[in-house]
Coordinates of N, CA, C and O in Angstrom, one line a residue:
M1 N -23.8 50.5 -167.6 CA -23.9 50.6 -166.2 C -22.9 50.0 -165.3 O -22.3 49.0 -165.7
V2 N -22.5 50.6 -164.3 CA -21.3 50.3 -163.6 C -21.7 49.2 -162.5 O -22.8 49.4 -161.7
T3 N -21.1 48.1 -162.4 CA -21.5 47.1 -161.3 C -20.6 47.4 -160.1 O -19.4 47.6 -160.2
R4 N -21.2 47.4 -159.0 CA -20.6 47.6 -157.6 C -20.6 46.2 -157.1 O -21.6 45.4 -156.8
Y5 N -19.3 46.0 -156.6 CA -19.2 44.6 -155.9 C -19.0 44.9 -154.4 O -18.4 45.8 -153.9
E6 N -19.6 44.0 -153.6 CA -19.4 43.9 -152.2 C -18.0 43.7 -151.7 O -17.2 43.1 -152.4
E7 N -17.7 44.5 -150.7 CA -16.3 44.3 -150.1 C -15.8 42.8 -149.8 O -14.9 42.4 -150.1
D8 N -16.8 41.8 -149.4 CA -16.4 40.6 -149.1 C -16.1 39.9 -150.3 O -15.3 39.0 -150.5
F9 N -16.9 40.3 -151.5 CA -16.6 39.7 -152.8 C -15.4 39.9 -153.3 O -14.4 39.0 -153.7
K10 N -15.0 41.3 -153.1 CA -13.6 41.7 -153.6 C -12.4 41.0 -152.7 O -11.4 40.6 -153.5
K11 N -12.6 41.0 -151.6 CA -11.7 40.4 -150.7 C -11.5 38.8 -151.0 O -10.3 38.2 -151.0
S12 N -12.5 38.1 -151.3 CA -12.4 36.8 -151.8 C -11.7 36.5 -153.0 O -10.9 35.7 -153.2
I13 N -12.0 37.5 -153.9 CA -11.2 37.4 -155.3 C -9.8 37.6 -155.0 O -8.9 37.1 -155.7
V14 N -9.4 38.7 -154.2 CA -7.8 38.9 -153.8 C -7.4 37.8 -153.2 O -6.2 37.4 -153.5
E15 N -8.1 36.9 -152.4 CA -7.4 35.8 -151.7 C -7.2 34.7 -152.8 O -6.2 34.0 -152.7
M16 N -8.1 34.6 -153.8 CA -7.7 33.7 -154.9 C -6.6 34.2 -155.8 O -5.7 33.1 -156.1
V17 N -6.3 35.4 -155.9 CA -5.1 35.8 -156.6 C -4.0 35.5 -155.7 O -2.9 35.1 -156.3
K18 N -4.0 35.8 -154.4 CA -3.0 35.6 -153.6 C -2.5 33.9 -153.5 O -1.5 33.4 -153.3
A19 N -3.7 33.2 -153.8 CA -3.5 31.6 -153.7 C -3.0 31.2 -155.2 O -2.8 30.0 -155.4
G20 N -2.8 32.2 -156.2 CA -2.1 31.7 -157.3 C -3.0 31.9 -158.7 O -2.5 31.5 -159.8
R21 N -4.2 32.3 -158.4 CA -5.2 32.4 -159.7 C -4.6 33.7 -160.4 O -4.4 34.5 -159.8
R22 N -4.9 33.7 -161.7 CA -4.5 34.9 -162.4 C -5.8 35.7 -162.6 O -7.0 35.3 -162.7
P23 N -5.7 37.1 -162.6 CA -6.7 38.0 -162.5 C -7.6 38.0 -163.9 O -8.9 38.0 -163.8
D24 N -6.9 37.6 -165.0 CA -7.6 37.3 -166.2 C -8.6 36.2 -166.2 O -9.6 36.2 -166.8
E25 N -8.2 35.0 -165.5 CA -9.1 33.9 -165.5 C -10.1 34.2 -164.4 O -11.3 33.8 -164.7
L26 N -9.9 34.8 -163.6 CA -10.9 35.2 -162.4 C -12.0 36.3 -163.1 O -13.1 36.0 -162.7
S27 N -11.6 37.0 -163.9 CA -12.4 38.0 -164.6 C -13.3 37.2 -165.5 O -14.6 37.5 -165.5
K28 N -13.0 36.3 -166.3 CA -13.8 35.5 -167.0 C -14.7 34.7 -166.2 O -16.0 34.5 -166.5
E29 N -14.4 34.2 -165.1 CA -15.1 33.3 -164.1 C -16.2 34.1 -163.4 O -17.4 33.6 -163.3
Y30 N -15.7 35.4 -162.9 CA -16.5 36.1 -161.9 C -17.1 37.3 -162.4 O -18.0 37.9 -161.8
G31 N -16.7 38.0 -163.5 CA -17.2 39.1 -164.1 C -16.4 40.4 -164.0 O -16.5 41.1 -165.0
P32 N -15.8 40.8 -162.8 CA -15.2 42.0 -162.9 C -13.8 42.0 -163.8 O -13.3 41.0 -164.1
S33 N -13.5 43.2 -164.3 CA -12.4 43.2 -165.2 C -11.0 42.8 -164.6 O -11.0 43.0 -163.3
A34 N -10.1 42.3 -165.4 CA -8.7 42.0 -164.8 C -8.1 43.2 -164.1 O -7.5 43.1 -163.1
D35 N -8.4 44.4 -164.6 CA -7.8 45.7 -164.1 C -8.4 45.9 -162.9 O -7.8 46.3 -161.8
S36 N -9.7 45.7 -162.7 CA -10.4 46.0 -161.4 C -9.8 45.0 -160.2 O -9.4 45.4 -159.1
I37 N -9.6 43.8 -160.8 CA -9.0 42.8 -159.8 C -7.6 43.2 -159.3 O -7.3 43.1 -158.1
R38 N -6.8 43.6 -160.2 CA -5.5 44.0 -159.9 C -5.4 45.2 -158.9 O -4.7 45.4 -158.0
N39 N -6.5 46.2 -159.2 CA -6.6 47.4 -158.3 C -7.0 46.9 -156.9 O -6.6 47.4 -155.8
W40 N -7.9 45.9 -156.8 CA -8.4 45.5 -155.5 C -7.1 44.7 -154.7 O -7.0 44.9 -153.5
V41 N -6.3 43.9 -155.6 CA -5.2 43.4 -154.9 C -4.3 44.4 -154.3 O -3.7 44.3 -153.1
K42 N -4.1 45.6 -155.1 CA -3.3 46.7 -154.5 C -3.9 47.3 -153.2 O -3.3 47.6 -152.2
K43 N -5.3 47.4 -153.4 CA -6.0 48.1 -152.3 C -5.9 47.3 -151.0 O -5.8 47.8 -149.9
Y44 N -6.0 46.0 -151.0 CA -6.1 45.2 -149.9 C -4.7 44.6 -149.5 O -4.5 43.7 -148.6
A45 N -3.6 45.0 -150.2 CA -2.3 44.4 -150.0 C -1.9 44.9 -148.6 O -2.1 46.2 -148.3
P46 N -1.2 44.2 -147.8 CA -0.8 44.6 -146.5 C 0.5 45.6 -146.6 O 1.2 45.4 -147.5
V47 N 0.2 46.6 -145.8 CA 1.6 47.6 -145.5 C 2.0 47.5 -144.2 O 1.3 47.4 -143.2
E48 N 3.2 47.4 -144.1 CA 4.0 47.4 -142.7 C 4.1 48.6 -142.2 O 4.7 49.5 -142.8
V49 N 3.5 48.9 -141.1 CA 3.4 50.4 -140.3 C 3.8 50.1 -138.9 O 3.1 49.5 -138.2
N50 N 4.9 50.5 -138.4 CA 5.3 50.4 -137.0 C 5.3 49.0 -136.6 O 4.8 48.6 -135.5
G51 N 5.7 48.2 -137.4 CA 5.6 46.5 -136.9 C 4.3 46.0 -137.1 O 4.2 44.7 -136.8
E52 N 3.3 46.8 -137.6 CA 2.0 46.1 -137.7 C 1.6 45.9 -139.3 O 2.1 46.9 -140.0
S53 N 0.8 45.0 -139.5 CA 0.5 44.9 -141.1 C -0.9 45.4 -141.2 O -1.8 44.8 -140.6
I54 N -1.3 46.4 -142.0 CA -2.6 46.8 -142.4 C -2.8 47.0 -144.0 O -1.7 47.1 -144.6
S55 N -3.9 47.1 -144.4 CA -4.1 47.2 -145.8 C -3.9 48.6 -146.2 O -4.0 49.6 -145.4
A56 N -3.6 48.9 -147.4 CA -3.5 50.1 -148.1 C -4.7 50.9 -147.7 O -4.7 52.2 -147.5
D57 N -5.8 50.2 -147.9 CA -7.2 51.0 -147.8 C -7.4 51.4 -146.4 O -7.7 52.6 -146.0
E58 N -7.0 50.5 -145.5 CA -7.1 50.9 -143.9 C -6.0 52.2 -143.7 O -6.4 53.0 -143.0
L59 N -4.8 52.0 -144.2 CA -4.0 53.3 -144.0 C -4.5 54.5 -144.6 O -4.4 55.4 -143.9
K60 N -5.3 54.4 -145.8 CA -5.8 55.7 -146.3 C -6.9 56.3 -145.4 O -7.0 57.4 -145.2
K61 N -7.8 55.3 -144.9 CA -8.8 55.8 -143.9 C -8.2 56.3 -142.7 O -8.6 57.4 -142.2
L62 N -7.2 55.8 -142.1 CA -6.5 56.3 -141.0 C -5.9 57.7 -141.2 O -6.0 58.6 -140.3
R63 N -5.2 57.9 -142.4 CA -4.7 59.1 -142.6 C -5.9 60.2 -142.8 O -5.8 61.4 -142.3
K64 N -6.9 59.9 -143.3 CA -8.1 60.8 -143.5 C -8.6 61.1 -142.0 O -8.9 62.3 -141.9
E65 N -8.8 60.1 -141.2 CA -9.4 60.3 -139.9 C -8.3 61.4 -139.1 O -8.7 62.1 -138.5
N66 N -7.0 61.1 -139.4 CA -6.0 61.8 -138.6 C -6.2 63.2 -139.0 O -6.0 64.1 -138.3
A67 N -6.2 63.5 -140.4 CA -6.4 64.9 -140.9 C -7.6 65.6 -140.2 O -7.6 66.7 -139.9
I68 N -8.7 64.9 -140.1 CA -10.0 65.3 -139.6 C -9.7 65.8 -138.1 O -10.0 66.9 -137.6
L69 N -9.0 64.7 -137.4 CA -8.7 65.1 -135.9 C -7.9 66.3 -135.7 O -8.1 67.0 -134.8
K70 N -6.8 66.5 -136.5 CA -6.0 67.5 -136.5 C -6.7 69.0 -136.6 O -6.6 69.9 -135.9
E71 N -7.5 68.8 -137.6 CA -8.3 70.1 -137.8 C -9.2 70.4 -136.7 O -9.3 71.6 -136.3
E72 N -9.9 69.4 -136.1 CA -10.6 69.6 -135.0 C -10.0 70.1 -133.7 O -10.3 71.0 -133.0
L73 N -8.7 69.5 -133.6 CA -7.9 70.1 -132.5 C -7.5 71.6 -132.7 O -7.5 72.2 -131.7
E74 N -7.2 71.9 -134.0 CA -6.9 73.3 -134.2 C -8.0 74.3 -133.9 O -7.9 75.3 -133.3
I75 N -9.2 73.8 -134.1 CA -10.3 74.6 -133.9 C -10.5 74.7 -132.4 O -11.0 75.7 -131.9
L76 N -10.5 73.5 -131.7 CA -10.6 73.7 -130.2 C -9.5 74.5 -129.5 O -9.8 75.2 -128.6
K77 N -8.4 74.5 -130.0 CA -7.3 75.5 -129.5 C -7.7 76.8 -129.8 O -7.5 77.6 -128.8
R78 N -8.2 77.2 -131.0 CA -8.5 78.7 -131.2 C -9.9 79.0 -130.3 O -9.9 80.1 -129.7
A79 N -10.7 78.1 -130.0 CA -11.8 78.3 -129.2 C -11.3 78.4 -127.7 O -11.8 79.3 -127.0
A80 N -10.4 77.7 -127.3 CA -9.7 77.9 -125.9 C -9.1 79.3 -125.7 O -9.3 79.8 -124.6
V81 N -8.4 79.7 -126.7 CA -7.9 81.0 -126.6 C -8.9 82.0 -126.6 O -8.8 83.1 -126.0
L82 N -9.9 81.9 -127.5 CA -11.0 83.0 -127.4 C -11.8 82.9 -126.0 O -12.0 84.0 -125.4
L83 N -11.9 81.7 -125.3 CA -12.5 81.8 -124.1 C -11.7 82.4 -123.0 O -12.3 82.9 -122.0
T84 N -10.4 82.3 -123.1 CA -9.5 82.7 -122.1 C -9.4 84.1 -122.1 O -9.1 84.9 -121.2
K85 N -9.8 84.9 -123.2 CA -9.5 86.3 -123.6 C -10.8 87.0 -122.8 O -10.9 88.1 -122.6
H86 N -11.9 86.4 -122.8 CA -13.2 87.0 -122.2 C -13.4 86.8 -120.7 O -13.0 86.3 -119.8

């Protein structure tokens, strides 16, 4: 069975890694694998974008949202063209 961890738990583990604790010792103490902890560190690592720092996870969500908005815009443009022809 796969264990799902809450975002707050993951972030607290990541903070402990940032504070100097090793993923393998946190794994023994809290349960998730050391590889999972390393993945969480990557996921929540800050990324510099236009002078702002956001997590890689937030960047991924923003890119997905941007793609959806671009698709919606194209649909609206096509609809506008169709409406002006009638």
